[in-house]
XYZ file of C-alpha atoms in Angstrom:
564
model
C 16.146 -30.909 -3.692
C 14.713 -28.113 -1.589
C 14.935 -28.271 2.163
C 11.967 -29.459 4.185
C 11.697 -26.050 5.897
C 11.455 -24.227 2.566
C 8.836 -26.660 1.257
C 6.902 -26.214 4.479
C 7.102 -22.447 4.125
C 5.797 -22.552 0.545
C 2.983 -24.894 1.523
C 1.949 -22.538 4.297
C 1.952 -19.559 1.915
C -0.214 -21.441 -0.591
C -2.716 -22.455 2.070
C -2.919 -18.904 3.390
C -3.615 -17.582 -0.111
C -6.655 -19.851 -0.623
C -10.080 -18.307 0.058
C -11.575 -19.366 3.352
C -15.209 -20.029 2.442
C -16.134 -22.432 5.223
C -18.294 -20.919 7.976
C -16.593 -20.389 11.299
C -18.002 -20.511 14.760
C -18.261 -17.082 16.387
C -15.452 -16.485 18.821
C -15.427 -14.427 21.969
C -13.078 -11.423 22.074
C -9.750 -12.366 23.582
C -8.277 -10.553 26.519
C -5.428 -8.230 25.541
C -1.932 -9.584 25.743
C 0.865 -7.585 27.261
C 3.825 -6.731 24.996
C 6.507 -9.363 24.885
C 9.504 -8.328 26.893
C 13.143 -8.994 26.400
C 15.389 -10.337 29.101
C 16.376 -6.814 30.203
C 12.733 -5.873 30.762
C 12.225 -3.422 27.847
C 9.111 -4.005 25.675
C 9.973 -5.314 22.236
C 8.315 -6.538 19.061
C 9.433 -9.140 16.569
C 9.919 -9.186 12.818
C 11.613 -11.124 10.023
C 13.877 -10.354 7.071
C 13.567 -12.046 3.673
C 15.974 -11.376 0.828
C 14.374 -10.802 -2.582
C 16.093 -12.969 -5.176
C 16.682 -10.640 -8.146
C 19.735 -9.488 -10.154
C 21.824 -6.858 -8.378
C 20.821 -3.272 -9.154
C 23.292 -1.144 -7.146
C 22.324 2.465 -6.419
C 21.624 4.999 -3.699
C 19.600 8.239 -3.455
C 16.830 6.657 -5.549
C 13.097 6.205 -5.023
C 11.004 3.074 -4.524
C 7.222 2.681 -4.751
C 5.002 -0.402 -4.619
C 1.785 -0.622 -6.662
C -0.317 -3.785 -7.039
C 2.472 -6.165 -6.042
C 5.128 -4.532 -8.243
C 8.029 -2.424 -6.968
C 9.110 0.545 -9.108
C 12.670 1.904 -8.740
C 13.650 5.184 -10.380
C 16.853 7.217 -10.507
C 19.798 7.045 -8.148
C 23.555 6.958 -8.438
C 26.387 4.426 -8.467
C 29.092 7.101 -8.487
C 28.583 10.149 -6.318
C 26.364 12.801 -7.987
C 26.203 10.910 -11.306
C 22.637 9.815 -12.139
C 22.484 6.319 -13.581
C 19.514 6.382 -15.999
C 15.881 7.359 -16.371
C 14.570 3.826 -16.855
C 11.869 2.551 -14.530
C 13.103 -0.692 -12.977
C 10.266 -3.019 -11.998
C 10.393 -5.902 -9.518
C 7.511 -8.342 -9.420
C 7.441 -9.179 -5.725
C 7.244 -12.788 -4.507
C 3.736 -13.906 -3.637
C 1.941 -17.189 -2.897
C 5.097 -19.222 -3.439
C 5.943 -17.595 -6.796
C 9.495 -16.143 -6.936
C 10.358 -12.523 -7.685
C 10.995 -11.269 -11.207
C 12.659 -8.171 -12.684
C 12.495 -6.100 -15.870
C 13.253 -2.524 -16.956
C 10.989 -0.075 -18.779
C 12.437 2.594 -21.074
C 11.068 6.088 -20.547
C 8.400 7.064 -23.079
C 5.727 9.766 -22.934
C 2.069 9.086 -22.376
C -0.255 9.551 -25.372
C -2.520 11.522 -23.020
C -1.152 15.039 -23.045
C -1.803 17.318 -20.063
C -4.942 19.368 -20.562
C -6.141 22.573 -19.070
C -9.186 22.739 -16.890
C -11.023 24.529 -19.675
C -10.574 21.421 -21.841
C -11.815 19.185 -19.024
C -14.917 21.345 -18.517
C -16.097 22.810 -21.878
C -18.481 25.748 -21.897
C -22.162 24.754 -21.992
C -24.001 24.953 -25.311
C -27.289 26.828 -25.365
C -30.393 25.803 -27.298
C -29.879 28.728 -29.696
C -26.413 27.406 -30.549
C -27.824 23.940 -31.237
C -30.590 25.328 -33.469
C -28.123 27.470 -35.419
C -25.767 24.504 -35.871
C -28.591 22.288 -37.178
C -29.766 24.859 -39.752
C -26.272 25.625 -40.946
C -24.813 23.767 -43.929
C -21.842 21.848 -42.481
C -19.699 22.358 -45.622
C -20.742 25.777 -46.878
C -18.288 27.792 -44.821
C -15.310 25.406 -44.913
C -12.476 26.984 -47.015
C -10.082 24.898 -49.073
C -7.093 26.671 -47.538
C -6.192 27.051 -43.906
C -7.655 30.332 -42.608
C -5.437 32.766 -40.692
C -5.869 32.795 -36.931
C -8.474 35.284 -35.738
C -7.379 38.455 -34.020
C -6.781 37.993 -30.331
C -6.525 34.195 -30.584
C -3.016 34.138 -29.198
C -4.037 36.215 -26.197
C -7.071 34.033 -25.555
C -4.962 30.893 -25.821
C -2.372 32.169 -23.357
C -5.098 33.116 -20.922
C -6.708 29.676 -20.956
C -3.642 27.422 -20.998
C -1.626 26.285 -17.989
C 1.795 27.638 -17.215
C 3.547 24.730 -18.959
C 2.069 25.755 -22.331
C 2.569 29.509 -22.104
C 5.650 30.226 -20.083
C 8.980 28.586 -19.431
C 9.838 30.918 -16.575
C 12.058 29.141 -14.084
C 12.790 26.301 -16.493
C 15.449 25.827 -19.130
C 14.384 25.194 -22.721
C 15.369 21.520 -22.492
C 13.342 20.977 -19.327
C 10.280 22.696 -20.747
C 10.390 20.544 -23.897
C 11.067 17.211 -22.162
C 8.200 14.737 -22.300
C 9.882 12.332 -19.854
C 11.905 13.050 -16.703
C 15.675 13.175 -16.939
C 17.924 10.887 -14.915
C 18.244 12.258 -11.391
C 19.297 11.664 -7.788
C 17.968 12.986 -4.504
C 14.373 13.249 -5.730
C 11.274 12.031 -3.872
C 8.118 10.156 -4.838
C 4.781 8.902 -3.534
C 1.824 6.845 -4.794
C -1.755 8.026 -5.359
C -4.059 5.357 -6.748
C -2.076 3.469 -9.389
C 0.169 6.402 -10.329
C 3.617 7.389 -9.034
C 4.308 11.107 -8.496
C 7.914 12.380 -8.603
C 9.350 15.802 -7.851
C 12.757 17.493 -7.709
C 16.246 16.052 -7.431
C 19.568 16.764 -9.117
C 20.549 15.866 -12.666
C 23.913 17.522 -13.436
C 26.996 15.729 -12.057
C 29.091 18.931 -12.042
C 26.535 20.997 -10.124
C 25.051 20.733 -6.653
C 22.015 22.816 -7.601
C 18.656 21.041 -7.749
C 16.583 20.750 -10.904
C 14.419 23.839 -11.377
C 11.353 22.628 -13.278
C 8.985 25.396 -12.256
C 6.968 23.254 -9.845
C 6.412 20.435 -12.341
C 5.322 17.063 -10.957
C 6.112 13.969 -13.016
C 3.579 11.144 -13.144
C 4.378 7.529 -14.035
C 1.342 5.560 -15.207
C 1.813 2.013 -13.925
C -1.070 0.764 -16.111
C 0.591 1.839 -19.355
C 4.256 2.245 -18.278
C 4.330 5.791 -19.679
C 5.198 9.239 -18.329
C 3.089 12.380 -18.060
C 3.587 15.620 -16.169
C 1.508 18.177 -14.299
C 2.556 21.810 -14.382
C 1.048 24.280 -11.909
C -1.294 26.941 -13.248
C 0.239 30.182 -14.430
C 0.633 32.642 -11.605
C 0.098 30.091 -8.836
C 2.814 29.733 -6.154
C 5.383 26.964 -6.543
C 7.842 25.481 -4.033
C 11.554 26.217 -4.385
C 13.563 23.606 -6.283
C 15.144 21.080 -3.949
C 16.915 17.750 -3.552
C 17.361 15.175 -0.781
C 13.952 15.875 0.717
C 10.977 13.728 1.741
C 7.551 13.166 0.188
C 4.307 11.392 0.984
C 0.732 11.463 -0.311
C -2.938 10.961 0.492
C -5.784 10.020 -1.841
C -7.882 12.948 -0.537
C -9.665 14.918 -1.924
C -11.321 12.225 -4.000
C -15.106 12.502 -3.680
C -15.801 15.585 -5.745
C -19.140 17.281 -6.332
C -21.435 15.379 -8.683
C -23.327 17.520 -11.149
C -27.071 17.460 -10.512
C -29.231 15.444 -12.837
C -30.638 17.245 -15.825
C -34.179 18.420 -15.240
C -36.738 17.150 -17.722
C -39.227 19.428 -19.441
C -42.113 16.928 -19.773
C -43.501 13.779 -18.190
C -42.724 11.836 -21.367
C -39.051 12.837 -21.240
C -38.929 11.934 -17.543
C -40.490 8.497 -18.183
C -38.182 7.649 -21.096
C -35.048 8.716 -19.220
C -31.887 7.546 -21.015
C -33.488 4.483 -22.575
C -32.691 5.815 -26.046
C -28.993 5.520 -25.238
C -28.738 2.513 -22.924
C -31.918 0.677 -23.858
C -34.251 -1.126 -21.484
C -33.571 -4.166 -19.264
C -35.303 -6.474 -21.762
C -33.380 -5.002 -24.701
C -30.170 -3.196 -23.586
C -27.893 -1.342 -25.985
C -24.598 -3.231 -26.049
C -21.490 -1.207 -25.238
C -23.307 1.862 -23.932
C -21.963 1.480 -20.377
C -18.382 0.935 -21.524
C -18.607 3.893 -23.894
C -19.596 6.227 -21.079
C -17.153 4.800 -18.517
C -14.423 7.155 -17.288
C -11.238 6.705 -15.261
C -11.138 8.975 -12.216
C -7.346 9.155 -12.499
C -7.672 11.005 -15.815
C -9.110 14.018 -13.983
C -6.895 13.343 -10.981
C -7.407 13.116 -7.248
C -5.318 13.190 -4.083
C -2.603 15.397 -2.612
C 1.180 15.066 -3.022
C 3.182 16.492 -0.081
C 6.892 17.419 0.084
C 9.044 18.625 2.982
C 12.551 19.892 3.646
C 15.623 19.284 1.553
C 18.569 21.163 0.059
C 17.730 24.264 -2.007
C 19.592 26.160 -4.736
C 21.151 28.645 -2.297
C 23.134 25.811 -0.737
C 21.159 25.803 2.479
C 18.342 23.657 3.764
C 14.665 24.309 4.356
C 11.923 23.197 6.732
C 8.925 24.207 4.608
C 6.011 21.934 3.689
C 4.121 22.102 0.368
C 1.018 20.255 -0.821
C 0.145 19.726 -4.504
C -3.548 19.224 -5.283
C -3.569 16.864 -8.250
C -6.994 17.760 -9.652
C -6.557 21.535 -9.570
C -2.788 21.387 -10.227
C -2.007 23.980 -7.584
C 0.619 24.109 -4.854
C -0.142 25.527 -1.420
C 2.240 25.992 1.498
C 1.439 24.340 4.813
C 2.957 25.342 8.180
C 6.711 24.827 8.273
C 8.030 22.043 10.472
C 10.034 22.783 13.641
C 13.595 23.998 13.147
C 16.365 23.366 12.394
C 16.032 23.172 8.613
C 17.162 19.803 7.327
C 17.627 17.422 4.461
C 17.439 13.633 4.428
C 14.489 13.594 6.807
C 11.860 10.829 6.984
C 8.171 11.611 6.418
C 5.068 9.402 6.700
C 1.297 9.884 6.584
C -1.003 8.060 9.025
C -4.600 8.747 10.106
C -4.723 12.302 8.718
C -1.387 13.190 10.324
C 2.085 13.887 8.981
C 4.909 12.328 11.008
C 8.525 13.479 10.688
C 11.664 12.044 12.242
C 15.339 12.859 11.971
C 17.336 14.503 9.225
C 20.659 16.279 8.760
C 21.094 20.029 9.353
C 24.506 20.338 7.697
C 26.505 19.584 10.840
C 24.892 16.727 12.742
C 22.224 14.062 12.602
C 18.893 15.047 14.143
C 16.390 13.172 16.290
C 15.113 13.086 19.842
C 11.567 14.017 18.867
C 8.762 12.944 16.548
C 7.048 15.932 14.911
C 3.348 15.706 14.026
C 1.068 17.899 11.879
C -2.664 17.167 11.794
C -4.414 17.650 8.449
C -8.117 18.142 7.788
C -10.256 17.657 4.697
C -12.338 20.663 3.714
C -15.796 19.827 2.356
C -18.771 21.772 1.050
C -22.523 21.198 0.736
C -24.722 23.767 -1.018
C -27.842 21.543 -0.878
C -27.524 20.924 -4.607
C -24.210 19.084 -4.602
C -21.585 18.177 -2.080
C -17.987 17.092 -2.257
C -14.425 17.405 -0.985
C -12.401 20.541 -1.639
C -8.847 19.978 -0.430
C -6.426 19.145 2.372
C -5.430 21.821 4.872
C -3.446 21.991 8.103
C -5.253 22.013 11.435
C -3.084 24.239 13.582
C 0.678 24.041 13.874
C 3.172 21.208 14.299
C 3.331 19.385 17.619
C 6.295 17.369 18.898
C 6.489 14.126 20.844
C 9.765 14.108 22.773
C 11.525 11.377 24.677
C 10.257 11.261 28.287
C 12.961 12.067 30.837
C 13.301 12.180 34.601
C 15.702 13.866 36.989
C 18.882 11.981 37.828
C 20.513 11.814 41.234
C 21.546 15.230 42.593
C 25.022 16.349 41.630
C 27.579 16.791 44.448
C 28.041 20.306 45.842
C 30.285 22.497 43.728
C 29.783 20.386 40.613
C 29.776 22.195 37.250
C 27.491 19.678 35.551
C 24.941 21.369 33.263
C 21.334 21.162 34.456
C 20.170 19.491 31.220
C 22.699 16.725 31.762
C 20.783 15.710 34.890
C 17.847 14.514 32.776
C 17.915 10.820 31.898
C 15.464 9.030 29.577
C 12.857 6.796 31.188
C 12.032 4.929 27.970
C 13.974 3.701 24.964
C 14.062 6.102 22.037
C 15.559 5.767 18.540
C 18.947 7.371 18.067
C 19.433 10.391 15.823
C 19.636 9.565 12.109
C 19.043 10.749 8.549
C 18.402 9.168 5.117
C 16.507 6.384 6.904
C 13.247 4.511 6.307
C 9.947 5.522 7.949
C 6.887 3.639 6.697
C 3.377 2.857 7.924
C 2.233 -0.779 8.243
C -0.927 -2.415 9.535
C -0.626 -4.845 12.426
C -3.099 -7.280 13.859
C -6.504 -6.144 15.093
C -6.456 -2.811 13.250
C -3.294 -1.419 14.844
C -1.064 0.810 12.749
C 2.666 1.223 13.332
C 5.291 3.588 12.030
C 8.406 1.521 11.353
C 11.724 3.387 11.548
C 14.809 1.504 10.429
C 18.428 1.881 9.305
C 19.816 5.314 8.329
C 22.993 7.341 8.789
C 24.344 7.600 12.345
C 27.358 9.849 11.754
C 28.097 11.829 8.569
C 31.247 11.457 6.506
C 33.911 14.145 6.732
C 34.205 14.031 2.925
C 30.522 14.658 2.210
C 29.077 12.621 -0.660
C 32.541 11.444 -1.700
C 32.685 8.947 1.189
C 30.418 7.034 3.538
C 29.613 7.739 7.146
C 28.517 5.204 9.749
C 25.021 3.713 9.733
C 22.365 2.102 11.914
C 21.045 -1.443 11.520
C 18.251 -1.252 14.131
C 14.438 -1.255 13.754
C 11.842 0.637 15.811
C 8.038 0.843 15.838
C 5.775 3.679 16.963
C 2.149 2.746 17.615
C -0.319 5.301 16.245
C -3.844 5.646 17.695
C -6.095 2.711 16.671
C -9.074 2.945 14.349
C -12.456 3.302 16.009
C -14.620 0.200 16.557
C -11.727 -2.162 15.845
C -10.293 -5.054 17.820
C -7.335 -2.849 18.712
C -9.576 -0.122 20.159
C -11.461 -2.745 22.213
C -8.235 -4.144 23.650
C -6.975 -0.641 24.426
C -10.221 0.144 26.260
C -9.826 -3.008 28.356
C -6.202 -2.192 29.116
C -7.076 1.340 30.171
C -9.916 0.032 32.362
C -7.504 -2.151 34.326
C -4.818 0.542 34.502
C -2.471 -0.999 31.932
C -0.472 0.825 29.276
C -1.748 0.430 25.705
C 1.593 1.103 24.058
C 0.067 3.954 22.050
C 2.455 6.817 21.350
C 5.573 4.905 22.392
C 8.630 3.609 20.579
C 9.514 -0.079 20.860
C 12.616 -1.806 19.582
C 12.121 -4.661 17.113
C 14.080 -7.903 17.256
C 14.393 -9.243 13.696
C 15.033 -12.858 12.713
C 15.122 -14.809 9.437
C 11.994 -15.418 7.362
C 13.404 -18.800 6.352
C 15.324 -20.483 9.166
C 17.517 -22.385 6.703
C 18.406 -19.407 4.505
C 21.800 -17.958 5.435
C 21.034 -14.628 3.759
C 17.829 -14.218 5.758
C 19.836 -14.823 8.925
C 22.340 -12.134 7.927
C 19.738 -9.454 7.126
C 20.381 -6.260 5.181
C 22.985 -4.909 7.608
C 23.732 -1.290 8.430
C 23.060 1.135 5.593
C 21.669 4.544 4.662
C 20.649 6.502 1.549
C 18.250 3.646 0.816
C 14.702 3.568 -0.534
C 11.707 1.817 0.999
C 7.955 1.385 0.547
C 5.152 -0.580 2.243
C 3.793 -3.565 0.307
C 0.221 -2.353 0.758
C -2.553 -4.786 -0.114
C -0.033 -7.503 -1.006
C 1.102 -7.751 2.642
C -0.169 -5.066 4.979
C 2.512 -5.745 7.604
C 5.499 -5.731 5.231
C 8.010 -3.165 3.915
C 10.392 -3.468 0.965
C 13.886 -1.992 1.424
C 16.153 -1.627 -1.600
C 19.704 -0.470 -2.253
C 21.589 2.175 -0.328
C 25.119 2.826 0.839
C 27.131 0.837 3.388
C 30.075 1.886 5.558
C 32.556 0.661 2.923
C 31.198 3.331 0.543
C 29.662 0.621 -1.646
C 26.356 1.112 -3.447
C 24.123 -1.831 -2.643
C 21.794 -3.491 -5.142
C 19.855 -5.951 -2.997
C 16.218 -5.989 -1.902
C 14.783 -7.081 1.450
C 11.259 -7.578 2.763
C 10.702 -6.795 6.438
C 7.591 -8.250 8.077
C 6.320 -7.052 11.436
C 4.917 -9.935 13.464
């Protein structure tokens, strides 16, 4: 018999999932509420932890992405530097009272092979070509034996194909021939539409060098559970191979130029339009719309962004690269502030990249939140208009912890001048291999949620575990225009109150189910984990999975954090 609290919780979830069709009386905008404060006077927010009931799947240094209510886990390690498998592990997340479920998908290639842009956009056919083709006997020139290739065909083919089909430079023979990604650790991923994009990582247990795949980006199709890949065009720049880096993505550019309508040569042709193909409203041609329908993901859209990590030379980097999915080209964006680092956290919110923390090879980093503003380039030639690509607007900017001068040091003191500065607001501690995700709060507010991560590194490197954080922080990003949040902020500013924008606040987390002992315990301190926002399923929730604890144990549990 289930407890009354759990039955009440399920009943509430079911009621909240029902459509609310009854008309409601218009309500007046409420006055803004001040942030709830803890007993010591510091502003705080609240959240809850819920454990996801699935079989244990221990691993660290893996990736996690959520698409349409399903969580996809790829790669990772149970023993240091030994990749586990290349299966895609899928968790059906709990929703509307239904429990979670789990299954694994074996890696298999997609039947849709990567195509060059020339195949996507064939050369136009002239009227002379059509007339010649109609007059020509379709079987008169067809030999019974296979003809030899025409002279120059190989050169023409190499000139029109992408780099993946013509050159294996920078890639081993096995990598170039692989149709599915190998098992790996320390890679990074992001979601665009319904597809998961994966880059980099390490695959060889005996080597610390990252996989060099010549800039290849792997794509997992969540609709078909198959793998494809995108290789950059021959001669285009590619980022250095790397591992233990960060990645994010945006669905821009997406609205591409639409070809102008074909001009008709007579009034009769204009009046008939496409009725010969689709019919007329009184007598439509069945199946014509479905036959002409296309999936925009086949051509591709969006931008996949990577930053930092460990490179083949053994050092670390601070560069930023953006991969345009439709054109299959990499371009380098301004590098982030030094020092170079791996294990950093990266998030995308309101056309801005946000970076926090990392590890520079000696110590954990923090103390500032780095921001890069991105812009979308568009064109309009009065015939067609569309989006071109994502570019950086200026250089990186940094938000640092506000400080004030402490009491003057006594005469003759040797205290360093920088030691006299004390913080005036709470700020997250330095960390790496942590979680930084964007969630949507009430009234249109968006928050970056920073949680967990490594506090101090291990003296034995990857062979042992360091010490980890268990805390949670939120950073409020600027609100969307004409939203309830922007109205409240305007009222607060009018009366001289702080809006909370651009500030860190600590989160106090409690159990999702008051009678569940595991929810009370929470995930505990850990690092080397993977996380992802739940998106449309729950806009205020984040899934955290796996990681490493201070006992050097790989964890296989999943937790849902909800910001209240």
